[in-house]
Amino acid sequence: MTATHTRPAHTAKQEWATGLTAFAAVMLFLVGLLDIFRGIMAIAEDDIFVTTRNYVFEWDLTGWGWMHLALGAVAVIVSIGLLQTAVWARVAGVAIAGLVIIANFLSLPYYPIWSVVMITISGFIIWALCVVQRGNLFDLSEERPLSDERQPSEERPSHRV
């Protein structure tokens, strides 16, 4: 009995989709790591942040620190799932990036420039995760053999099982 196994050819669209997912995974990891550091900073040293009087969403800075620390830890975990192109990670990545945007908007008076930077990066993460169609993704943790990088016009040898 002879069977021919061929892998589908990689298209430019699939490469682009995989690249956007990798971008989102790395950026979400960085956002999570920076949020962890920001949370630790707010928990340990309240006096490095600007204090604003009469702010509607006024919390104790230690409370803000714990919130950023928790969001950062979850973002790092989700970014690892994004590297495996898991569907749950794409959904969770959009949700976490949205929560990071909200948290940074609410803490805008305490660290304004950094909050705007984090909001912008999180917006790009949401865009990268939403623009890619599910069927165009390849597992980022797989290493492709060199033979898969040939042009589609080249003939690939058939394998007998």
PDB file of C-alpha atoms in Angstrom:
ATOM      1  CA  MET A   1       0.000   0.000   0.000  1.00  0.00           C
ATOM      2  CA  THR A   2       1.409   3.356  -1.004  1.00  0.00           C
ATOM      3  CA  ALA A   3       0.461   6.702   0.478  1.00  0.00           C
ATOM      4  CA  THR A   4       1.689  10.084  -0.549  1.00  0.00           C
ATOM      5  CA  HIS A   5       1.883  12.676   2.200  1.00  0.00           C
ATOM      6  CA  THR A   6       2.321  16.267   1.203  1.00  0.00           C
ATOM      7  CA  ARG A   7       2.227  19.302   3.415  1.00  0.00           C
ATOM      8  CA  PRO A   8       0.344  22.303   2.080  1.00  0.00           C
ATOM      9  CA  ALA A   9       2.598  24.951   0.608  1.00  0.00           C
ATOM     10  CA  HIS A  10       3.191  28.008   2.756  1.00  0.00           C
ATOM     11  CA  THR A  11       1.628  31.068   1.247  1.00  0.00           C
ATOM     12  CA  ALA A  12       2.649  34.663   1.752  1.00  0.00           C
ATOM     13  CA  LYS A  13      -0.657  35.261   3.527  1.00  0.00           C
ATOM     14  CA  GLN A  14       0.073  32.472   5.999  1.00  0.00           C
ATOM     15  CA  GLU A  15       3.582  33.782   6.607  1.00  0.00           C
ATOM     16  CA  TRP A  16       2.182  37.259   7.231  1.00  0.00           C
ATOM     17  CA  ALA A  17      -0.443  35.891   9.630  1.00  0.00           C
ATOM     18  CA  THR A  18       2.146  33.895  11.526  1.00  0.00           C
ATOM     19  CA  GLY A  19       4.379  36.961  11.734  1.00  0.00           C
ATOM     20  CA  LEU A  20       1.573  39.107  13.136  1.00  0.00           C
ATOM     21  CA  THR A  21       0.798  36.472  15.759  1.00  0.00           C
ATOM     22  CA  ALA A  22       4.465  36.306  16.721  1.00  0.00           C
ATOM     23  CA  PHE A  23       4.502  40.115  16.951  1.00  0.00           C
ATOM     24  CA  ALA A  24       1.442  40.072  19.207  1.00  0.00           C
ATOM     25  CA  ALA A  25       2.947  37.329  21.390  1.00  0.00           C
ATOM     26  CA  VAL A  26       6.231  39.171  21.888  1.00  0.00           C
ATOM     27  CA  MET A  27       4.547  42.528  22.485  1.00  0.00           C
ATOM     28  CA  LEU A  28       2.069  41.001  24.951  1.00  0.00           C
ATOM     29  CA  PHE A  29       4.991  39.375  26.774  1.00  0.00           C
ATOM     30  CA  LEU A  30       6.741  42.759  26.989  1.00  0.00           C
ATOM     31  CA  VAL A  31       3.568  44.533  28.114  1.00  0.00           C
ATOM     32  CA  GLY A  32       3.079  41.872  30.776  1.00  0.00           C
ATOM     33  CA  LEU A  33       6.658  42.087  31.966  1.00  0.00           C
ATOM     34  CA  LEU A  34       6.563  45.885  32.100  1.00  0.00           C
ATOM     35  CA  ASP A  35       3.232  45.772  33.938  1.00  0.00           C
ATOM     36  CA  ILE A  36       4.751  43.364  36.470  1.00  0.00           C
ATOM     37  CA  PHE A  37       7.618  45.810  37.036  1.00  0.00           C
ATOM     38  CA  ARG A  38       5.205  48.723  37.279  1.00  0.00           C
ATOM     39  CA  GLY A  39       3.115  46.810  39.794  1.00  0.00           C
ATOM     40  CA  ILE A  40       6.128  45.967  41.940  1.00  0.00           C
ATOM     41  CA  MET A  41       7.245  49.595  41.732  1.00  0.00           C
ATOM     42  CA  ALA A  42       3.835  50.855  42.885  1.00  0.00           C
ATOM     43  CA  ILE A  43       3.626  48.311  45.711  1.00  0.00           C
ATOM     44  CA  ALA A  44       7.147  48.986  47.011  1.00  0.00           C
ATOM     45  CA  GLU A  45       7.568  52.739  46.413  1.00  0.00           C
ATOM     46  CA  ASP A  46       4.416  54.844  46.331  1.00  0.00           C
ATOM     47  CA  ASP A  47       6.345  58.128  46.273  1.00  0.00           C
ATOM     48  CA  ILE A  48       7.733  57.750  42.727  1.00  0.00           C
ATOM     49  CA  PHE A  49       4.301  58.244  41.159  1.00  0.00           C
ATOM     50  CA  VAL A  50       2.612  61.594  40.616  1.00  0.00           C
ATOM     51  CA  THR A  51      -0.342  62.113  42.916  1.00  0.00           C
ATOM     52  CA  THR A  52      -3.387  63.880  41.569  1.00  0.00           C
ATOM     53  CA  ARG A  53      -6.012  65.395  43.784  1.00  0.00           C
ATOM     54  CA  ASN A  54      -9.705  65.009  43.082  1.00  0.00           C
ATOM     55  CA  TYR A  55      -9.283  62.210  40.545  1.00  0.00           C
ATOM     56  CA  VAL A  56     -12.520  60.329  39.930  1.00  0.00           C
ATOM     57  CA  PHE A  57     -10.879  56.879  39.944  1.00  0.00           C
ATOM     58  CA  GLU A  58      -8.657  57.523  42.935  1.00  0.00           C
ATOM     59  CA  TRP A  59      -7.267  54.371  44.552  1.00  0.00           C
ATOM     60  CA  ASP A  60      -4.436  53.706  46.886  1.00  0.00           C
ATOM     61  CA  LEU A  61      -1.324  53.301  44.713  1.00  0.00           C
ATOM     62  CA  THR A  62      -0.657  49.944  46.324  1.00  0.00           C
ATOM     63  CA  GLY A  63      -4.044  48.790  44.987  1.00  0.00           C
ATOM     64  CA  TRP A  64      -3.075  49.987  41.492  1.00  0.00           C
ATOM     65  CA  GLY A  65       0.207  48.128  41.894  1.00  0.00           C
ATOM     66  CA  TRP A  66      -1.492  44.822  42.693  1.00  0.00           C
ATOM     67  CA  MET A  67      -3.850  45.278  39.746  1.00  0.00           C
ATOM     68  CA  HIS A  68      -0.961  45.897  37.321  1.00  0.00           C
ATOM     69  CA  LEU A  69       1.006  43.007  38.791  1.00  0.00           C
ATOM     70  CA  ALA A  70      -1.907  40.587  38.266  1.00  0.00           C
ATOM     71  CA  LEU A  71      -2.589  41.816  34.709  1.00  0.00           C
ATOM     72  CA  GLY A  72       1.091  41.529  33.861  1.00  0.00           C
ATOM     73  CA  ALA A  73       1.352  37.964  35.139  1.00  0.00           C
ATOM     74  CA  VAL A  74      -1.694  36.866  33.131  1.00  0.00           C
ATOM     75  CA  ALA A  75      -0.385  38.662  30.027  1.00  0.00           C
ATOM     76  CA  VAL A  76       2.924  36.767  30.225  1.00  0.00           C
ATOM     77  CA  ILE A  77       1.087  33.428  30.503  1.00  0.00           C
ATOM     78  CA  VAL A  78      -1.213  34.257  27.574  1.00  0.00           C
ATOM     79  CA  SER A  79       1.748  35.328  25.414  1.00  0.00           C
ATOM     80  CA  ILE A  80       3.215  31.837  25.787  1.00  0.00           C
ATOM     81  CA  GLY A  81      -0.080  30.399  24.506  1.00  0.00           C
ATOM     82  CA  LEU A  82       0.070  32.788  21.543  1.00  0.00           C
ATOM     83  CA  LEU A  83       3.390  31.301  20.486  1.00  0.00           C
ATOM     84  CA  GLN A  84       1.554  27.997  20.084  1.00  0.00           C
ATOM     85  CA  THR A  85      -1.214  29.770  18.130  1.00  0.00           C
ATOM     86  CA  ALA A  86      -3.866  28.509  20.521  1.00  0.00           C
ATOM     87  CA  VAL A  87      -7.335  29.948  19.887  1.00  0.00           C
ATOM     88  CA  TRP A  88      -7.927  30.449  23.616  1.00  0.00           C
ATOM     89  CA  ALA A  89      -4.747  32.544  23.732  1.00  0.00           C
ATOM     90  CA  ARG A  90      -5.936  34.807  20.899  1.00  0.00           C
ATOM     91  CA  VAL A  91      -9.229  35.450  22.682  1.00  0.00           C
ATOM     92  CA  ALA A  92      -7.526  35.880  26.053  1.00  0.00           C
ATOM     93  CA  GLY A  93      -4.847  38.084  24.447  1.00  0.00           C
ATOM     94  CA  VAL A  94      -7.455  40.497  23.126  1.00  0.00           C
ATOM     95  CA  ALA A  95      -9.221  40.517  26.498  1.00  0.00           C
ATOM     96  CA  ILE A  96      -6.020  41.067  28.493  1.00  0.00           C
ATOM     97  CA  ALA A  97      -4.807  43.800  26.123  1.00  0.00           C
ATOM     98  CA  GLY A  98      -8.214  45.468  26.501  1.00  0.00           C
ATOM     99  CA  LEU A  99      -7.963  45.277  30.293  1.00  0.00           C
ATOM    100  CA  VAL A 100      -4.433  46.692  30.137  1.00  0.00           C
ATOM    101  CA  ILE A 101      -5.789  49.617  28.100  1.00  0.00           C
ATOM    102  CA  ILE A 102      -8.522  50.245  30.669  1.00  0.00           C
ATOM    103  CA  ALA A 103      -6.133  49.919  33.631  1.00  0.00           C
ATOM    104  CA  ASN A 104      -3.654  52.311  32.043  1.00  0.00           C
ATOM    105  CA  PHE A 105      -6.394  54.787  31.189  1.00  0.00           C
ATOM    106  CA  LEU A 106      -7.601  54.731  34.774  1.00  0.00           C
ATOM    107  CA  SER A 107      -4.070  55.201  36.101  1.00  0.00           C
ATOM    108  CA  LEU A 108      -3.240  57.938  33.586  1.00  0.00           C
ATOM    109  CA  PRO A 109      -2.754  60.723  36.181  1.00  0.00           C
ATOM    110  CA  TYR A 110      -0.245  58.648  38.171  1.00  0.00           C
ATOM    111  CA  TYR A 111       2.169  57.922  35.306  1.00  0.00           C
ATOM    112  CA  PRO A 112       0.847  59.728  32.214  1.00  0.00           C
ATOM    113  CA  ILE A 113       3.484  59.159  29.506  1.00  0.00           C
ATOM    114  CA  TRP A 114       4.001  55.510  30.379  1.00  0.00           C
ATOM    115  CA  SER A 115       0.240  54.930  30.414  1.00  0.00           C
ATOM    116  CA  VAL A 116      -0.108  56.369  26.907  1.00  0.00           C
ATOM    117  CA  VAL A 117       2.750  54.155  25.662  1.00  0.00           C
ATOM    118  CA  MET A 118       1.134  51.036  27.168  1.00  0.00           C
ATOM    119  CA  ILE A 119      -2.261  51.958  25.707  1.00  0.00           C
ATOM    120  CA  THR A 120      -0.698  52.319  22.245  1.00  0.00           C
ATOM    121  CA  ILE A 121       1.200  49.028  22.408  1.00  0.00           C
ATOM    122  CA  SER A 122      -1.900  47.204  23.656  1.00  0.00           C
ATOM    123  CA  GLY A 123      -3.902  48.661  20.776  1.00  0.00           C
ATOM    124  CA  PHE A 124      -1.394  47.189  18.314  1.00  0.00           C
ATOM    125  CA  ILE A 125      -1.653  43.827  20.088  1.00  0.00           C
ATOM    126  CA  ILE A 126      -5.437  43.819  19.702  1.00  0.00           C
ATOM    127  CA  TRP A 127      -5.107  44.781  16.035  1.00  0.00           C
ATOM    128  CA  ALA A 128      -2.544  42.042  15.338  1.00  0.00           C
ATOM    129  CA  LEU A 129      -4.680  39.385  17.015  1.00  0.00           C
ATOM    130  CA  CYS A 130      -7.936  40.433  15.347  1.00  0.00           C
ATOM    131  CA  VAL A 131      -6.702  40.890  11.764  1.00  0.00           C
ATOM    132  CA  VAL A 132      -5.406  37.322  11.375  1.00  0.00           C
ATOM    133  CA  GLN A 133      -7.812  34.607  10.234  1.00  0.00           C
ATOM    134  CA  ARG A 134      -7.610  31.340  12.123  1.00  0.00           C
ATOM    135  CA  GLY A 135      -6.971  29.151   9.083  1.00  0.00           C
ATOM    136  CA  ASN A 136      -3.858  31.114   8.100  1.00  0.00           C
ATOM    137  CA  LEU A 137      -1.804  30.266  11.176  1.00  0.00           C
ATOM    138  CA  PHE A 138       1.043  27.827  11.603  1.00  0.00           C
ATOM    139  CA  ASP A 139       2.262  26.695  15.013  1.00  0.00           C
ATOM    140  CA  LEU A 140       5.088  29.067  15.905  1.00  0.00           C
ATOM    141  CA  SER A 141       6.722  26.485  18.149  1.00  0.00           C
ATOM    142  CA  GLU A 142       7.239  24.056  15.239  1.00  0.00           C
ATOM    143  CA  GLU A 143      10.508  24.194  13.408  1.00  0.00           C
ATOM    144  CA  ARG A 144       9.993  23.842   9.677  1.00  0.00           C
ATOM    145  CA  PRO A 145      12.388  21.585   7.852  1.00  0.00           C
ATOM    146  CA  LEU A 146      14.569  23.164   5.214  1.00  0.00           C
ATOM    147  CA  SER A 147      12.739  21.306   2.430  1.00  0.00           C
ATOM    148  CA  ASP A 148       9.517  23.199   3.247  1.00  0.00           C
ATOM    149  CA  GLU A 149      11.160  26.503   2.386  1.00  0.00           C
ATOM    150  CA  ARG A 150      11.400  25.665  -1.332  1.00  0.00           C
ATOM    151  CA  GLN A 151       9.294  27.473  -3.820  1.00  0.00           C
ATOM    152  CA  PRO A 152       5.869  25.926  -4.573  1.00  0.00           C
ATOM    153  CA  SER A 153       6.909  25.442  -8.204  1.00  0.00           C
ATOM    154  CA  GLU A 154       9.586  22.930  -7.192  1.00  0.00           C
ATOM    155  CA  GLU A 155       8.546  19.312  -7.065  1.00  0.00           C
ATOM    156  CA  ARG A 156       8.620  17.684  -3.681  1.00  0.00           C
ATOM    157  CA  PRO A 157       9.479  14.025  -3.407  1.00  0.00           C
ATOM    158  CA  SER A 158       6.684  11.747  -2.298  1.00  0.00           C
ATOM    159  CA  HIS A 159       7.179   9.692   0.844  1.00  0.00           C
ATOM    160  CA  ARG A 160       6.141   6.079   1.028  1.00  0.00           C
ATOM    161  CA  VAL A 161       4.765   4.751   4.273  1.00  0.00           C
TER     162      VAL A 161
END
